[in-house]
């Protein structure tokens, strides 16, 4: 089972994530490509909360397809195009992860693959099952 922790020698996290995750084999590692605010039928949603919510639904669907649980997520990487969305991102992250706190990186970028995209969320998981 991955060990989620905050070493005393590192700064305390600014929100609900951990500074380190240690994984040991045997197990399965799953990396979900960056997910965006596009529905499975191809519709790009409008607005930050709508896109971020859909990106989370897409990422969690990838976990479900491999029978991997939310608590198996060990790292998240988020790329947003506007700095004013961090509070909304944290709220949605906490809602979708149901309190689980993996390692986390949040980056503001100049743009994503399409000019209407506002966020992209990449997820990494490790399961012993």
Short mmCIF file of N, CA and C in Angstrom, two decimals:
data_model
loop_
_atom_site.label_atom_id
_atom_site.label_comp_id
_atom_site.label_asym_id
_atom_site.label_seq_id
_atom_site.Cartn_x
_atom_site.Cartn_y
_atom_site.Cartn_z
N UNK A 1 0.85 -1.17 0.00
CA UNK A 1 0.00 0.00 0.00
C UNK A 1 0.89 1.24 0.00
N UNK A 2 0.60 2.22 -0.86
CA UNK A 2 1.39 3.45 -0.86
C UNK A 2 1.33 4.14 0.50
N UNK A 3 2.43 4.75 0.86
CA UNK A 3 2.49 5.52 2.10
C UNK A 3 2.42 7.00 1.74
N UNK A 4 1.37 7.68 2.21
CA UNK A 4 1.15 9.10 1.98
C UNK A 4 1.63 9.84 3.22
N UNK A 5 2.55 10.81 3.07
CA UNK A 5 3.07 11.45 4.27
C UNK A 5 3.64 12.83 3.99
N UNK A 6 3.80 13.58 5.07
CA UNK A 6 4.39 14.92 5.05
C UNK A 6 5.58 14.91 6.00
N UNK A 7 6.80 14.76 5.48
CA UNK A 7 7.97 14.76 6.35
C UNK A 7 8.09 16.07 7.12
N UNK A 8 8.54 15.99 8.35
CA UNK A 8 8.74 17.19 9.17
C UNK A 8 9.78 18.12 8.56
N UNK A 9 10.62 17.59 7.69
CA UNK A 9 11.69 18.37 7.08
C UNK A 9 11.26 19.13 5.83
N UNK A 10 9.96 19.03 5.47
CA UNK A 10 9.42 19.73 4.31
C UNK A 10 8.32 20.68 4.76
N UNK A 11 8.02 21.72 3.97
CA UNK A 11 6.93 22.62 4.34
C UNK A 11 5.59 21.89 4.40
N UNK A 12 4.70 22.34 5.25
CA UNK A 12 3.35 21.76 5.34
C UNK A 12 2.59 22.12 4.06
N UNK A 13 1.77 21.22 3.54
CA UNK A 13 1.00 21.50 2.33
C UNK A 13 0.05 22.70 2.51
N UNK A 14 -0.17 23.41 1.42
CA UNK A 14 -1.04 24.59 1.45
C UNK A 14 -2.52 24.24 1.44
N UNK A 15 -2.85 23.01 1.02
CA UNK A 15 -4.25 22.55 1.03
C UNK A 15 -4.24 21.04 1.18
N UNK A 16 -5.26 20.36 0.65
CA UNK A 16 -5.44 18.93 0.90
C UNK A 16 -4.62 18.08 -0.07
N UNK A 17 -3.31 17.98 0.18
CA UNK A 17 -2.42 17.07 -0.54
C UNK A 17 -1.27 16.72 0.38
N UNK A 18 -0.43 15.79 -0.05
CA UNK A 18 0.75 15.43 0.73
C UNK A 18 2.00 15.78 -0.05
N UNK A 19 3.12 15.91 0.65
CA UNK A 19 4.38 16.23 0.00
C UNK A 19 5.05 15.01 -0.61
N UNK A 20 4.73 13.81 -0.12
CA UNK A 20 5.43 12.63 -0.61
C UNK A 20 4.52 11.40 -0.60
N UNK A 21 4.76 10.53 -1.57
CA UNK A 21 4.09 9.23 -1.64
C UNK A 21 5.16 8.21 -1.96
N UNK A 22 5.24 7.18 -1.14
CA UNK A 22 6.20 6.11 -1.35
C UNK A 22 5.44 4.86 -1.81
N UNK A 23 5.91 4.25 -2.91
CA UNK A 23 5.27 3.05 -3.43
C UNK A 23 6.29 1.93 -3.52
N UNK A 24 5.86 0.74 -3.19
CA UNK A 24 6.73 -0.42 -3.29
C UNK A 24 6.00 -1.52 -4.07
N UNK A 25 6.72 -2.28 -4.86
CA UNK A 25 6.13 -3.38 -5.63
C UNK A 25 5.88 -4.55 -4.71
N UNK A 26 5.08 -5.52 -5.06
CA UNK A 26 4.37 -5.63 -6.34
C UNK A 26 3.11 -4.77 -6.36
N UNK A 27 2.67 -4.47 -7.53
CA UNK A 27 1.46 -3.69 -7.69
C UNK A 27 1.29 -3.26 -9.14
N UNK A 28 0.24 -2.48 -9.38
CA UNK A 28 -0.05 -1.96 -10.71
C UNK A 28 0.02 -0.44 -10.67
N UNK A 29 0.69 0.14 -11.64
CA UNK A 29 0.78 1.58 -11.78
C UNK A 29 -0.07 1.99 -12.97
N UNK A 30 -0.92 3.00 -12.76
CA UNK A 30 -1.77 3.51 -13.83
C UNK A 30 -1.52 4.99 -13.98
N UNK A 31 -1.27 5.42 -15.20
CA UNK A 31 -1.12 6.84 -15.50
C UNK A 31 -2.23 7.23 -16.45
N UNK A 32 -3.04 8.19 -16.03
CA UNK A 32 -4.13 8.70 -16.86
C UNK A 32 -3.63 9.95 -17.56
N UNK A 33 -3.68 9.98 -18.87
CA UNK A 33 -3.29 11.16 -19.62
C UNK A 33 -4.07 12.37 -19.15
N UNK A 34 -3.53 13.56 -19.42
CA UNK A 34 -4.22 14.79 -19.05
C UNK A 34 -5.65 14.80 -19.56
N UNK A 35 -6.60 14.98 -18.65
CA UNK A 35 -8.02 14.97 -19.00
C UNK A 35 -8.53 16.41 -19.04
N UNK A 36 -9.43 16.65 -19.98
CA UNK A 36 -9.94 17.99 -20.23
C UNK A 36 -11.46 18.01 -20.10
N UNK A 37 -12.03 19.17 -20.25
CA UNK A 37 -13.46 19.35 -20.09
C UNK A 37 -14.26 18.99 -21.32
N UNK A 38 -14.04 17.80 -21.84
CA UNK A 38 -14.76 17.29 -23.00
C UNK A 38 -15.47 16.00 -22.58
N UNK A 39 -16.75 15.91 -22.89
CA UNK A 39 -17.54 14.75 -22.54
C UNK A 39 -17.17 13.56 -23.43
N UNK A 40 -17.53 12.34 -23.04
CA UNK A 40 -17.22 11.17 -23.87
C UNK A 40 -17.78 11.26 -25.30
N UNK A 41 -18.85 12.03 -25.49
CA UNK A 41 -19.39 12.17 -26.85
C UNK A 41 -18.76 13.33 -27.62
N UNK A 42 -17.73 13.97 -27.04
CA UNK A 42 -16.98 14.98 -27.77
C UNK A 42 -17.37 16.43 -27.53
N UNK A 43 -18.30 16.70 -26.65
CA UNK A 43 -18.72 18.08 -26.39
C UNK A 43 -17.75 18.76 -25.42
N UNK A 44 -17.20 19.91 -25.86
CA UNK A 44 -16.36 20.70 -24.98
C UNK A 44 -17.26 21.60 -24.14
N UNK A 45 -17.16 21.49 -22.83
CA UNK A 45 -18.00 22.28 -21.94
C UNK A 45 -17.44 23.70 -21.80
N UNK A 46 -18.30 24.64 -21.44
CA UNK A 46 -17.90 26.04 -21.26
C UNK A 46 -17.82 26.35 -19.77
N UNK A 47 -16.84 27.14 -19.40
CA UNK A 47 -16.70 27.57 -18.02
C UNK A 47 -15.73 26.70 -17.23
N UNK A 48 -15.01 27.32 -16.30
CA UNK A 48 -13.98 26.60 -15.56
C UNK A 48 -14.54 25.44 -14.75
N UNK A 49 -15.55 25.69 -13.92
CA UNK A 49 -16.08 24.62 -13.06
C UNK A 49 -16.61 23.45 -13.89
N UNK A 50 -17.27 23.76 -15.00
CA UNK A 50 -17.81 22.70 -15.85
C UNK A 50 -16.69 21.87 -16.46
N UNK A 51 -15.65 22.55 -16.98
CA UNK A 51 -14.54 21.82 -17.58
C UNK A 51 -13.77 21.01 -16.54
N UNK A 52 -13.48 21.62 -15.39
CA UNK A 52 -12.73 20.90 -14.36
C UNK A 52 -13.52 19.70 -13.84
N UNK A 53 -14.82 19.87 -13.64
CA UNK A 53 -15.65 18.75 -13.20
C UNK A 53 -15.64 17.61 -14.20
N UNK A 54 -15.73 17.95 -15.48
CA UNK A 54 -15.70 16.91 -16.51
C UNK A 54 -14.33 16.25 -16.59
N UNK A 55 -13.28 17.03 -16.44
CA UNK A 55 -11.93 16.45 -16.44
C UNK A 55 -11.79 15.43 -15.31
N UNK A 56 -12.32 15.77 -14.12
CA UNK A 56 -12.29 14.81 -13.01
C UNK A 56 -13.13 13.58 -13.32
N UNK A 57 -14.32 13.76 -13.88
CA UNK A 57 -15.15 12.60 -14.23
C UNK A 57 -14.42 11.70 -15.23
N UNK A 58 -13.76 12.30 -16.20
CA UNK A 58 -13.01 11.53 -17.20
C UNK A 58 -11.87 10.75 -16.53
N UNK A 59 -11.12 11.41 -15.67
CA UNK A 59 -9.99 10.75 -15.00
C UNK A 59 -10.48 9.60 -14.13
N UNK A 60 -11.54 9.84 -13.37
CA UNK A 60 -12.06 8.78 -12.49
C UNK A 60 -12.65 7.63 -13.29
N UNK A 61 -13.17 7.91 -14.49
CA UNK A 61 -13.65 6.83 -15.36
C UNK A 61 -12.49 5.93 -15.79
N UNK A 62 -11.32 6.52 -16.02
CA UNK A 62 -10.14 5.73 -16.35
C UNK A 62 -9.74 4.82 -15.21
N UNK A 63 -9.82 5.33 -13.99
CA UNK A 63 -9.53 4.49 -12.82
C UNK A 63 -10.53 3.35 -12.74
N UNK A 64 -11.81 3.66 -12.88
CA UNK A 64 -12.88 2.65 -12.77
C UNK A 64 -12.69 1.56 -13.83
N UNK A 65 -12.24 1.95 -15.02
CA UNK A 65 -12.05 0.96 -16.09
C UNK A 65 -10.98 -0.06 -15.72
N UNK A 66 -10.11 0.28 -14.79
CA UNK A 66 -9.05 -0.64 -14.34
C UNK A 66 -9.30 -1.17 -12.94
N UNK A 67 -10.51 -0.94 -12.43
CA UNK A 67 -10.84 -1.36 -11.06
C UNK A 67 -9.86 -0.81 -10.04
N UNK A 68 -9.51 0.46 -10.21
CA UNK A 68 -8.62 1.15 -9.29
C UNK A 68 -9.43 2.20 -8.55
N UNK A 69 -9.21 2.28 -7.24
CA UNK A 69 -10.00 3.16 -6.38
C UNK A 69 -9.41 4.57 -6.31
N UNK A 70 -10.26 5.51 -5.88
CA UNK A 70 -9.82 6.88 -5.68
C UNK A 70 -8.66 6.92 -4.69
N UNK A 71 -8.72 6.10 -3.65
CA UNK A 71 -7.67 6.10 -2.64
C UNK A 71 -6.35 5.51 -3.16
N UNK A 72 -6.35 4.96 -4.38
CA UNK A 72 -5.13 4.47 -5.01
C UNK A 72 -4.41 5.58 -5.78
N UNK A 73 -5.04 6.75 -5.93
CA UNK A 73 -4.38 7.87 -6.61
C UNK A 73 -3.21 8.32 -5.76
N UNK A 74 -2.04 8.39 -6.37
CA UNK A 74 -0.84 8.80 -5.64
C UNK A 74 -0.36 10.19 -6.05
N UNK A 75 -0.74 10.66 -7.23
CA UNK A 75 -0.28 11.98 -7.68
C UNK A 75 -1.26 12.58 -8.68
N UNK A 76 -1.37 13.90 -8.62
CA UNK A 76 -2.19 14.67 -9.57
C UNK A 76 -1.33 15.82 -10.08
N UNK A 77 -1.45 16.09 -11.38
CA UNK A 77 -0.81 17.26 -11.96
C UNK A 77 -1.89 18.04 -12.69
N UNK A 78 -2.00 19.31 -12.36
CA UNK A 78 -3.06 20.15 -12.92
C UNK A 78 -2.43 21.34 -13.63
N UNK A 79 -2.95 21.61 -14.82
CA UNK A 79 -2.48 22.74 -15.62
C UNK A 79 -3.70 23.64 -15.88
N UNK A 80 -3.64 24.85 -15.37
CA UNK A 80 -4.73 25.81 -15.56
C UNK A 80 -4.20 27.01 -16.33
N UNK A 81 -5.09 27.66 -17.09
CA UNK A 81 -4.67 28.81 -17.87
C UNK A 81 -4.88 30.14 -17.15
N UNK A 82 -5.59 30.15 -16.03
CA UNK A 82 -5.84 31.40 -15.32
C UNK A 82 -5.57 31.22 -13.83
N UNK A 83 -4.81 32.12 -13.22
CA UNK A 83 -4.47 31.97 -11.80
C UNK A 83 -5.65 32.13 -10.85
N UNK A 84 -6.74 32.72 -11.27
CA UNK A 84 -7.87 32.96 -10.39
C UNK A 84 -8.73 31.75 -10.07
N UNK A 85 -8.37 30.57 -10.59
CA UNK A 85 -9.21 29.39 -10.41
C UNK A 85 -8.73 28.42 -9.35
N UNK A 86 -7.68 28.73 -8.62
CA UNK A 86 -7.12 27.77 -7.68
C UNK A 86 -8.11 27.38 -6.58
N UNK A 87 -8.89 28.32 -6.09
CA UNK A 87 -9.88 27.98 -5.04
C UNK A 87 -10.95 27.05 -5.58
N UNK A 88 -11.44 27.33 -6.78
CA UNK A 88 -12.45 26.46 -7.40
C UNK A 88 -11.85 25.08 -7.66
N UNK A 89 -10.59 25.05 -8.12
CA UNK A 89 -9.94 23.77 -8.36
C UNK A 89 -9.86 22.95 -7.08
N UNK A 90 -9.42 23.58 -6.00
CA UNK A 90 -9.27 22.86 -4.73
C UNK A 90 -10.62 22.32 -4.24
N UNK A 91 -11.66 23.12 -4.39
CA UNK A 91 -13.00 22.68 -3.97
C UNK A 91 -13.44 21.46 -4.76
N UNK A 92 -13.26 21.51 -6.08
CA UNK A 92 -13.65 20.38 -6.93
C UNK A 92 -12.78 19.15 -6.66
N UNK A 93 -11.48 19.37 -6.51
CA UNK A 93 -10.58 18.25 -6.20
C UNK A 93 -11.02 17.54 -4.93
N UNK A 94 -11.28 18.31 -3.88
CA UNK A 94 -11.69 17.71 -2.61
C UNK A 94 -13.02 16.98 -2.73
N UNK A 95 -13.93 17.52 -3.54
CA UNK A 95 -15.22 16.87 -3.76
C UNK A 95 -15.04 15.54 -4.50
N UNK A 96 -14.30 15.55 -5.59
CA UNK A 96 -14.14 14.34 -6.39
C UNK A 96 -13.26 13.30 -5.71
N UNK A 97 -12.27 13.73 -4.94
CA UNK A 97 -11.38 12.78 -4.27
C UNK A 97 -11.91 12.36 -2.90
N UNK A 98 -13.05 12.89 -2.51
CA UNK A 98 -13.71 12.48 -1.27
C UNK A 98 -12.78 12.52 -0.07
N UNK A 99 -11.95 13.57 0.00
CA UNK A 99 -11.05 13.73 1.13
C UNK A 99 -9.69 13.09 0.97
N UNK A 100 -9.50 12.23 -0.04
CA UNK A 100 -8.19 11.61 -0.28
C UNK A 100 -7.19 12.69 -0.65
N UNK A 101 -5.97 12.61 -0.14
CA UNK A 101 -4.96 13.64 -0.35
C UNK A 101 -3.67 13.05 -0.92
N UNK A 102 -3.57 12.93 -2.25
CA UNK A 102 -2.33 12.45 -2.87
C UNK A 102 -1.32 13.59 -3.04
N UNK A 103 -0.16 13.27 -3.58
CA UNK A 103 0.79 14.31 -3.96
C UNK A 103 0.14 15.14 -5.07
N UNK A 104 0.48 16.43 -5.12
CA UNK A 104 -0.24 17.30 -6.05
C UNK A 104 0.66 18.41 -6.57
N UNK A 105 0.53 18.69 -7.87
CA UNK A 105 1.21 19.81 -8.49
C UNK A 105 0.17 20.63 -9.24
N UNK A 106 0.22 21.96 -9.06
CA UNK A 106 -0.72 22.88 -9.72
C UNK A 106 0.10 23.92 -10.46
N UNK A 107 -0.09 24.00 -11.78
CA UNK A 107 0.72 24.87 -12.62
C UNK A 107 -0.18 25.79 -13.44
N UNK A 108 0.19 27.06 -13.50
CA UNK A 108 -0.49 28.00 -14.39
C UNK A 108 0.31 28.03 -15.69
N UNK A 109 -0.38 27.82 -16.81
CA UNK A 109 0.28 27.77 -18.11
C UNK A 109 -0.29 28.83 -19.04
N UNK A 110 0.44 29.14 -20.09
CA UNK A 110 -0.01 30.16 -21.05
C UNK A 110 -1.16 29.65 -21.90
N UNK A 111 -1.25 28.35 -22.11
CA UNK A 111 -2.32 27.80 -22.92
C UNK A 111 -2.25 26.29 -22.95
N UNK A 112 -3.34 25.70 -23.42
CA UNK A 112 -3.44 24.24 -23.57
C UNK A 112 -3.61 23.92 -25.05
N UNK A 113 -3.93 22.68 -25.38
CA UNK A 113 -3.96 22.22 -26.77
C UNK A 113 -5.03 22.91 -27.62
N UNK A 114 -6.06 23.44 -27.01
CA UNK A 114 -7.13 24.17 -27.72
C UNK A 114 -7.36 25.48 -26.98
N UNK A 115 -7.56 26.58 -27.69
CA UNK A 115 -7.68 27.88 -27.02
C UNK A 115 -8.86 27.99 -26.05
N UNK A 116 -9.88 27.14 -26.18
CA UNK A 116 -11.03 27.21 -25.27
C UNK A 116 -10.87 26.34 -24.02
N UNK A 117 -9.79 25.55 -23.96
CA UNK A 117 -9.56 24.72 -22.78
C UNK A 117 -9.02 25.57 -21.64
N UNK A 118 -9.56 25.34 -20.45
CA UNK A 118 -9.18 26.12 -19.27
C UNK A 118 -8.37 25.32 -18.26
N UNK A 119 -8.44 23.99 -18.33
CA UNK A 119 -7.73 23.14 -17.37
C UNK A 119 -7.46 21.77 -17.97
N UNK A 120 -6.43 21.13 -17.44
CA UNK A 120 -6.11 19.75 -17.81
C UNK A 120 -5.60 19.07 -16.55
N UNK A 121 -6.11 17.86 -16.28
CA UNK A 121 -5.81 17.15 -15.05
C UNK A 121 -5.24 15.77 -15.38
N UNK A 122 -4.04 15.51 -14.88
CA UNK A 122 -3.37 14.22 -15.08
C UNK A 122 -3.34 13.50 -13.74
N UNK A 123 -3.60 12.18 -13.76
CA UNK A 123 -3.70 11.40 -12.53
C UNK A 123 -2.79 10.18 -12.63
N UNK A 124 -2.13 9.88 -11.53
CA UNK A 124 -1.32 8.67 -11.44
C UNK A 124 -1.80 7.87 -10.23
N UNK A 125 -1.93 6.56 -10.41
CA UNK A 125 -2.42 5.69 -9.33
C UNK A 125 -1.54 4.46 -9.22
N UNK A 126 -1.57 3.86 -8.04
CA UNK A 126 -0.84 2.63 -7.76
C UNK A 126 -1.74 1.74 -6.93
N UNK A 127 -1.93 0.51 -7.39
CA UNK A 127 -2.80 -0.43 -6.68
C UNK A 127 -2.07 -1.73 -6.45
N UNK A 128 -2.26 -2.27 -5.27
CA UNK A 128 -1.68 -3.58 -4.97
C UNK A 128 -2.60 -4.70 -5.42
N UNK A 129 -3.77 -4.38 -5.92
CA UNK A 129 -4.76 -5.39 -6.32
C UNK A 129 -4.77 -5.58 -7.81
#
